[in-house]
Amino acid sequence: MAARLSLDSLLGQARDNHPELLKLRTEQAQLDIERRYRQEMLKPKLNISGNLLAGRRDPFVYVNPRYDFNFSNYKVGLDFALPLFLREERGKLREVKIKQTELQYGLQQTGRVLQTGVQSSFNEVKGYQSQVELQTRNVESQRVLLRAELQKFELGESNLFLINTRETKLIDMEVKKAELESKFQKSIAEVYYRAGNRVALQGNN
């Protein structure tokens, strides 16, 4: 399991897909939309309108040229508005920009915290992996010693006390190994959790 773990991959997952960062990026996108809207509110408004005053209903009916369909029978309107007092609009835009700055700092800080957490958990995984491997070798060595003690007992060169001592020590070592393996598996779950990889975590349960 640990052999398949890649620190770079976990850090990339945390950076790109962690729910906390995705949430902050969504808020960032919403603020960007609001900022553009507030900027549009500061721009002058220009409206152009046109209405036909009179025209032919029947092309075969005579109409006085004065009222006939031509450019002079159109009414064109041009409305230009420039807000004079923009204190409220500018204030809202400034407020949005401040929120964006604060959110950007929060995004960077959260990213650093997550990266540090992944790094710490990954180091813990590697530490437990080394301990499990060492304890596995110790257990195997103790089994060899126990078998040797049993052979000596068969030859009359040992006694039950020494055999029981070897067996008790082997049991203690196996218990310690089981405890380390449990902590090792928990540390793997922890590093996936810190990386925000819920799918991989569920797949290993």
PDB file of C-alpha atoms in Angstrom:
ATOM      1  CA  MET A   1       0.000   0.000   0.000  1.00  0.00           C
ATOM      2  CA  ALA A   2       2.608   2.534   1.083  1.00  0.00           C
ATOM      3  CA  ALA A   3       4.776   1.638  -1.890  1.00  0.00           C
ATOM      4  CA  ARG A   4       2.011   2.983  -4.151  1.00  0.00           C
ATOM      5  CA  LEU A   5       1.789   6.256  -2.270  1.00  0.00           C
ATOM      6  CA  SER A   6       3.432   9.181  -4.041  1.00  0.00           C
ATOM      7  CA  LEU A   7       4.022  12.408  -2.144  1.00  0.00           C
ATOM      8  CA  ASP A   8       3.911  14.505  -5.321  1.00  0.00           C
ATOM      9  CA  SER A   9       0.624  12.882  -6.338  1.00  0.00           C
ATOM     10  CA  LEU A  10      -0.913  13.465  -2.903  1.00  0.00           C
ATOM     11  CA  LEU A  11       0.237  17.090  -2.842  1.00  0.00           C
ATOM     12  CA  GLY A  12      -1.224  17.566  -6.322  1.00  0.00           C
ATOM     13  CA  GLN A  13      -4.549  16.079  -5.237  1.00  0.00           C
ATOM     14  CA  ALA A  14      -4.669  18.367  -2.225  1.00  0.00           C
ATOM     15  CA  ARG A  15      -3.837  21.410  -4.353  1.00  0.00           C
ATOM     16  CA  ASP A  16      -6.309  20.686  -7.161  1.00  0.00           C
ATOM     17  CA  ASN A  17      -9.228  18.793  -5.621  1.00  0.00           C
ATOM     18  CA  HIS A  18      -9.377  19.327  -1.871  1.00  0.00           C
ATOM     19  CA  PRO A  19     -12.970  20.278  -0.894  1.00  0.00           C
ATOM     20  CA  GLU A  20     -11.816  23.226   1.233  1.00  0.00           C
ATOM     21  CA  LEU A  21      -9.896  24.745  -1.666  1.00  0.00           C
ATOM     22  CA  LEU A  22     -12.702  24.033  -4.134  1.00  0.00           C
ATOM     23  CA  LYS A  23     -15.115  25.839  -1.831  1.00  0.00           C
ATOM     24  CA  LEU A  24     -12.843  28.887  -1.612  1.00  0.00           C
ATOM     25  CA  ARG A  25     -12.322  28.909  -5.386  1.00  0.00           C
ATOM     26  CA  THR A  26     -16.091  28.873  -5.894  1.00  0.00           C
ATOM     27  CA  GLU A  27     -16.420  31.885  -3.604  1.00  0.00           C
ATOM     28  CA  GLN A  28     -13.590  33.518  -5.538  1.00  0.00           C
ATOM     29  CA  ALA A  29     -15.439  33.022  -8.833  1.00  0.00           C
ATOM     30  CA  GLN A  30     -18.632  34.459  -7.350  1.00  0.00           C
ATOM     31  CA  LEU A  31     -16.784  37.542  -6.113  1.00  0.00           C
ATOM     32  CA  ASP A  32     -15.222  38.007  -9.541  1.00  0.00           C
ATOM     33  CA  ILE A  33     -18.686  38.044 -11.118  1.00  0.00           C
ATOM     34  CA  GLU A  34     -19.871  40.567  -8.528  1.00  0.00           C
ATOM     35  CA  ARG A  35     -16.796  42.745  -9.123  1.00  0.00           C
ATOM     36  CA  ARG A  36     -17.470  42.880 -12.867  1.00  0.00           C
ATOM     37  CA  TYR A  37     -21.104  43.751 -12.165  1.00  0.00           C
ATOM     38  CA  ARG A  38     -20.100  46.576  -9.817  1.00  0.00           C
ATOM     39  CA  GLN A  39     -17.692  47.914 -12.422  1.00  0.00           C
ATOM     40  CA  GLU A  40     -20.465  47.948 -15.024  1.00  0.00           C
ATOM     41  CA  MET A  41     -22.596  50.005 -12.646  1.00  0.00           C
ATOM     42  CA  LEU A  42     -19.983  52.787 -12.787  1.00  0.00           C
ATOM     43  CA  LYS A  43     -20.104  53.097 -16.577  1.00  0.00           C
ATOM     44  CA  PRO A  44     -22.338  55.660 -18.357  1.00  0.00           C
ATOM     45  CA  LYS A  45     -25.501  54.342 -19.979  1.00  0.00           C
ATOM     46  CA  LEU A  46     -26.420  54.943 -23.636  1.00  0.00           C
ATOM     47  CA  ASN A  47     -29.841  53.900 -24.959  1.00  0.00           C
ATOM     48  CA  ILE A  48     -30.919  54.321 -28.595  1.00  0.00           C
ATOM     49  CA  SER A  49     -34.567  53.980 -29.600  1.00  0.00           C
ATOM     50  CA  GLY A  50     -36.501  54.424 -32.843  1.00  0.00           C
ATOM     51  CA  ASN A  51     -40.234  54.472 -33.626  1.00  0.00           C
ATOM     52  CA  LEU A  52     -42.108  54.602 -36.943  1.00  0.00           C
ATOM     53  CA  LEU A  53     -44.602  57.482 -36.896  1.00  0.00           C
ATOM     54  CA  ALA A  54     -46.519  56.635 -40.066  1.00  0.00           C
ATOM     55  CA  GLY A  55     -46.328  54.233 -42.962  1.00  0.00           C
ATOM     56  CA  ARG A  56     -48.295  52.671 -45.781  1.00  0.00           C
ATOM     57  CA  ARG A  57     -50.891  50.119 -44.843  1.00  0.00           C
ATOM     58  CA  ASP A  58     -51.720  49.391 -48.484  1.00  0.00           C
ATOM     59  CA  PRO A  59     -49.042  49.958 -51.133  1.00  0.00           C
ATOM     60  CA  PHE A  60     -51.726  50.605 -53.800  1.00  0.00           C
ATOM     61  CA  VAL A  61     -53.459  53.391 -51.880  1.00  0.00           C
ATOM     62  CA  TYR A  62     -52.308  56.918 -52.560  1.00  0.00           C
ATOM     63  CA  VAL A  63     -50.669  58.610 -49.586  1.00  0.00           C
ATOM     64  CA  ASN A  64     -49.644  62.203 -49.424  1.00  0.00           C
ATOM     65  CA  PRO A  65     -45.847  62.329 -49.785  1.00  0.00           C
ATOM     66  CA  ARG A  66     -45.698  64.315 -46.568  1.00  0.00           C
ATOM     67  CA  TYR A  67     -46.966  61.283 -44.679  1.00  0.00           C
ATOM     68  CA  ASP A  68     -45.527  58.597 -46.863  1.00  0.00           C
ATOM     69  CA  PHE A  69     -43.042  56.034 -45.546  1.00  0.00           C
ATOM     70  CA  ASN A  70     -39.584  57.652 -45.456  1.00  0.00           C
ATOM     71  CA  PHE A  71     -36.807  58.477 -43.047  1.00  0.00           C
ATOM     72  CA  SER A  72     -38.520  61.645 -41.892  1.00  0.00           C
ATOM     73  CA  ASN A  73     -41.367  59.559 -40.471  1.00  0.00           C
ATOM     74  CA  TYR A  74     -39.103  57.972 -37.852  1.00  0.00           C
ATOM     75  CA  LYS A  75     -38.625  59.192 -34.332  1.00  0.00           C
ATOM     76  CA  VAL A  76     -35.123  58.462 -33.050  1.00  0.00           C
ATOM     77  CA  GLY A  77     -34.268  58.759 -29.376  1.00  0.00           C
ATOM     78  CA  LEU A  78     -30.852  58.906 -27.762  1.00  0.00           C
ATOM     79  CA  ASP A  79     -30.578  58.704 -23.982  1.00  0.00           C
ATOM     80  CA  PHE A  80     -27.216  59.220 -22.320  1.00  0.00           C
ATOM     81  CA  ALA A  81     -26.959  58.947 -18.567  1.00  0.00           C
ATOM     82  CA  LEU A  82     -23.857  59.516 -16.455  1.00  0.00           C
ATOM     83  CA  PRO A  83     -24.286  58.986 -12.713  1.00  0.00           C
ATOM     84  CA  LEU A  84     -23.185  62.045 -10.785  1.00  0.00           C
ATOM     85  CA  PHE A  85     -23.015  60.506  -7.327  1.00  0.00           C
ATOM     86  CA  LEU A  86     -21.173  57.214  -7.328  1.00  0.00           C
ATOM     87  CA  ARG A  87     -20.144  57.034  -3.699  1.00  0.00           C
ATOM     88  CA  GLU A  88     -22.370  54.039  -2.986  1.00  0.00           C
ATOM     89  CA  GLU A  89     -21.361  52.176  -6.156  1.00  0.00           C
ATOM     90  CA  ARG A  90     -17.663  52.855  -5.606  1.00  0.00           C
ATOM     91  CA  GLY A  91     -18.006  51.805  -1.986  1.00  0.00           C
ATOM     92  CA  LYS A  92     -19.576  48.489  -2.965  1.00  0.00           C
ATOM     93  CA  LEU A  93     -16.893  47.883  -5.589  1.00  0.00           C
ATOM     94  CA  ARG A  94     -14.178  48.645  -3.058  1.00  0.00           C
ATOM     95  CA  GLU A  95     -15.833  46.262  -0.590  1.00  0.00           C
ATOM     96  CA  VAL A  96     -15.860  43.475  -3.187  1.00  0.00           C
ATOM     97  CA  LYS A  97     -12.172  44.049  -3.976  1.00  0.00           C
ATOM     98  CA  ILE A  98     -11.298  43.884  -0.278  1.00  0.00           C
ATOM     99  CA  LYS A  99     -13.199  40.611   0.032  1.00  0.00           C
ATOM    100  CA  GLN A 100     -11.315  39.273  -2.987  1.00  0.00           C
ATOM    101  CA  THR A 101      -7.971  40.180  -1.429  1.00  0.00           C
ATOM    102  CA  GLU A 102      -8.911  38.586   1.891  1.00  0.00           C
ATOM    103  CA  LEU A 103     -10.162  35.468   0.115  1.00  0.00           C
ATOM    104  CA  GLN A 104      -6.940  35.195  -1.895  1.00  0.00           C
ATOM    105  CA  TYR A 105      -4.895  35.336   1.317  1.00  0.00           C
ATOM    106  CA  GLY A 106      -7.199  32.745   2.865  1.00  0.00           C
ATOM    107  CA  LEU A 107      -6.819  30.517  -0.185  1.00  0.00           C
ATOM    108  CA  GLN A 108      -3.034  30.698   0.011  1.00  0.00           C
ATOM    109  CA  GLN A 109      -2.997  30.069   3.760  1.00  0.00           C
ATOM    110  CA  THR A 110      -5.376  27.115   3.499  1.00  0.00           C
ATOM    111  CA  GLY A 111      -3.264  25.679   0.692  1.00  0.00           C
ATOM    112  CA  ARG A 112      -0.112  25.909   2.800  1.00  0.00           C
ATOM    113  CA  VAL A 113      -1.814  24.288   5.795  1.00  0.00           C
ATOM    114  CA  LEU A 114      -3.106  21.424   3.648  1.00  0.00           C
ATOM    115  CA  GLN A 115       0.270  20.878   1.988  1.00  0.00           C
ATOM    116  CA  THR A 116       1.989  20.806   5.386  1.00  0.00           C
ATOM    117  CA  GLY A 117      -0.613  18.356   6.686  1.00  0.00           C
ATOM    118  CA  VAL A 118      -0.133  16.018   3.725  1.00  0.00           C
ATOM    119  CA  GLN A 119       3.652  16.159   4.102  1.00  0.00           C
ATOM    120  CA  SER A 120       3.431  15.415   7.833  1.00  0.00           C
ATOM    121  CA  SER A 121       1.002  12.519   7.337  1.00  0.00           C
ATOM    122  CA  PHE A 122       3.103  11.090   4.516  1.00  0.00           C
ATOM    123  CA  ASN A 123       6.186  11.126   6.752  1.00  0.00           C
ATOM    124  CA  GLU A 124       4.148   9.349   9.422  1.00  0.00           C
ATOM    125  CA  VAL A 125       3.148   6.657   6.921  1.00  0.00           C
ATOM    126  CA  LYS A 126       6.769   6.078   5.932  1.00  0.00           C
ATOM    127  CA  GLY A 127       7.770   5.954   9.594  1.00  0.00           C
ATOM    128  CA  TYR A 128       5.186   3.302  10.446  1.00  0.00           C
ATOM    129  CA  GLN A 129       6.097   1.378   7.305  1.00  0.00           C
ATOM    130  CA  SER A 130       9.719   1.172   8.467  1.00  0.00           C
ATOM    131  CA  GLN A 131       8.640   0.093  11.954  1.00  0.00           C
ATOM    132  CA  VAL A 132       6.359  -2.632  10.581  1.00  0.00           C
ATOM    133  CA  GLU A 133       9.120  -3.950   8.328  1.00  0.00           C
ATOM    134  CA  LEU A 134      11.603  -3.978  11.229  1.00  0.00           C
ATOM    135  CA  GLN A 135       9.142  -5.664  13.575  1.00  0.00           C
ATOM    136  CA  THR A 136       8.348  -8.274  10.909  1.00  0.00           C
ATOM    137  CA  ARG A 137      12.038  -9.158  10.726  1.00  0.00           C
ATOM    138  CA  ASN A 138      12.228  -9.303  14.530  1.00  0.00           C
ATOM    139  CA  VAL A 139       9.252 -11.679  14.674  1.00  0.00           C
ATOM    140  CA  GLU A 140      10.824 -13.963  12.069  1.00  0.00           C
ATOM    141  CA  SER A 141      14.114 -13.960  13.982  1.00  0.00           C
ATOM    142  CA  GLN A 142      12.299 -14.848  17.198  1.00  0.00           C
ATOM    143  CA  ARG A 143      10.552 -17.743  15.455  1.00  0.00           C
ATOM    144  CA  VAL A 144      13.929 -19.038  14.319  1.00  0.00           C
ATOM    145  CA  LEU A 145      15.210 -18.827  17.906  1.00  0.00           C
ATOM    146  CA  LEU A 146      12.116 -20.642  19.197  1.00  0.00           C
ATOM    147  CA  ARG A 147      12.547 -23.454  16.655  1.00  0.00           C
ATOM    148  CA  ALA A 148      16.208 -23.736  17.605  1.00  0.00           C
ATOM    149  CA  GLU A 149      15.263 -23.891  21.293  1.00  0.00           C
ATOM    150  CA  LEU A 150      12.776 -26.681  20.569  1.00  0.00           C
ATOM    151  CA  GLN A 151      15.449 -28.639  18.711  1.00  0.00           C
ATOM    152  CA  LYS A 152      17.830 -28.201  21.633  1.00  0.00           C
ATOM    153  CA  PHE A 153      15.069 -29.376  23.992  1.00  0.00           C
ATOM    154  CA  GLU A 154      14.643 -32.541  21.917  1.00  0.00           C
ATOM    155  CA  LEU A 155      18.373 -33.122  22.266  1.00  0.00           C
ATOM    156  CA  GLY A 156      18.184 -32.547  26.001  1.00  0.00           C
ATOM    157  CA  GLU A 157      20.147 -29.308  25.835  1.00  0.00           C
ATOM    158  CA  SER A 158      17.300 -26.966  26.868  1.00  0.00           C
ATOM    159  CA  ASN A 159      14.305 -26.860  29.229  1.00  0.00           C
ATOM    160  CA  LEU A 160      10.636 -25.805  29.285  1.00  0.00           C
ATOM    161  CA  PHE A 161      11.434 -22.527  31.030  1.00  0.00           C
ATOM    162  CA  LEU A 162      13.594 -21.339  28.123  1.00  0.00           C
ATOM    163  CA  ILE A 163      11.015 -22.541  25.602  1.00  0.00           C
ATOM    164  CA  ASN A 164       8.210 -20.703  27.420  1.00  0.00           C
ATOM    165  CA  THR A 165      10.387 -17.595  27.557  1.00  0.00           C
ATOM    166  CA  ARG A 166      10.960 -17.747  23.802  1.00  0.00           C
ATOM    167  CA  GLU A 167       7.238 -18.320  23.133  1.00  0.00           C
ATOM    168  CA  THR A 168       6.195 -15.449  25.414  1.00  0.00           C
ATOM    169  CA  LYS A 169       8.634 -13.092  23.731  1.00  0.00           C
ATOM    170  CA  LEU A 170       7.371 -14.171  20.298  1.00  0.00           C
ATOM    171  CA  ILE A 171       3.759 -13.497  21.312  1.00  0.00           C
ATOM    172  CA  ASP A 172       4.711 -10.060  22.632  1.00  0.00           C
ATOM    173  CA  MET A 173       6.486  -9.262  19.372  1.00  0.00           C
ATOM    174  CA  GLU A 174       3.496 -10.395  17.293  1.00  0.00           C
ATOM    175  CA  VAL A 175       1.163  -8.243  19.392  1.00  0.00           C
ATOM    176  CA  LYS A 176       3.444  -5.245  18.874  1.00  0.00           C
ATOM    177  CA  LYS A 177       3.574  -5.970  15.147  1.00  0.00           C
ATOM    178  CA  ALA A 178      -0.240  -6.080  14.961  1.00  0.00           C
ATOM    179  CA  GLU A 179      -0.434  -2.737  16.793  1.00  0.00           C
ATOM    180  CA  LEU A 180       2.068  -1.176  14.402  1.00  0.00           C
ATOM    181  CA  GLU A 181       0.180  -2.520  11.375  1.00  0.00           C
ATOM    182  CA  SER A 182      -3.035  -1.013  12.718  1.00  0.00           C
ATOM    183  CA  LYS A 183      -1.349   2.382  13.194  1.00  0.00           C
ATOM    184  CA  PHE A 184       0.182   2.028   9.744  1.00  0.00           C
ATOM    185  CA  GLN A 185      -3.229   1.511   8.104  1.00  0.00           C
ATOM    186  CA  LYS A 186      -4.696   4.433  10.047  1.00  0.00           C
ATOM    187  CA  SER A 187      -1.839   6.663   8.889  1.00  0.00           C
ATOM    188  CA  ILE A 188      -2.584   5.727   5.260  1.00  0.00           C
ATOM    189  CA  ALA A 189      -6.239   6.659   5.747  1.00  0.00           C
ATOM    190  CA  GLU A 190      -5.130   9.918   7.363  1.00  0.00           C
ATOM    191  CA  VAL A 191      -2.866  10.955   4.495  1.00  0.00           C
ATOM    192  CA  TYR A 192      -5.642  10.288   1.960  1.00  0.00           C
ATOM    193  CA  TYR A 193      -8.052  12.295   4.105  1.00  0.00           C
ATOM    194  CA  ARG A 194      -5.654  15.231   4.369  1.00  0.00           C
ATOM    195  CA  ALA A 195      -5.166  15.151   0.591  1.00  0.00           C
ATOM    196  CA  GLY A 196      -8.940  15.342   0.158  1.00  0.00           C
ATOM    197  CA  ASN A 197      -9.008  12.048  -1.743  1.00  0.00           C
ATOM    198  CA  ARG A 198     -12.252  10.567  -0.413  1.00  0.00           C
ATOM    199  CA  VAL A 199     -12.612   8.190  -3.393  1.00  0.00           C
ATOM    200  CA  ALA A 200      -9.248   6.502  -2.810  1.00  0.00           C
ATOM    201  CA  LEU A 201      -9.991   6.317   0.901  1.00  0.00           C
ATOM    202  CA  GLN A 202     -13.336   4.561   0.337  1.00  0.00           C
ATOM    203  CA  GLY A 203     -11.737   2.208  -2.167  1.00  0.00           C
ATOM    204  CA  ASN A 204      -9.268   0.984   0.442  1.00  0.00           C
ATOM    205  CA  ASN A 205     -11.880   0.388   3.175  1.00  0.00           C
TER     206      ASN A 205
END
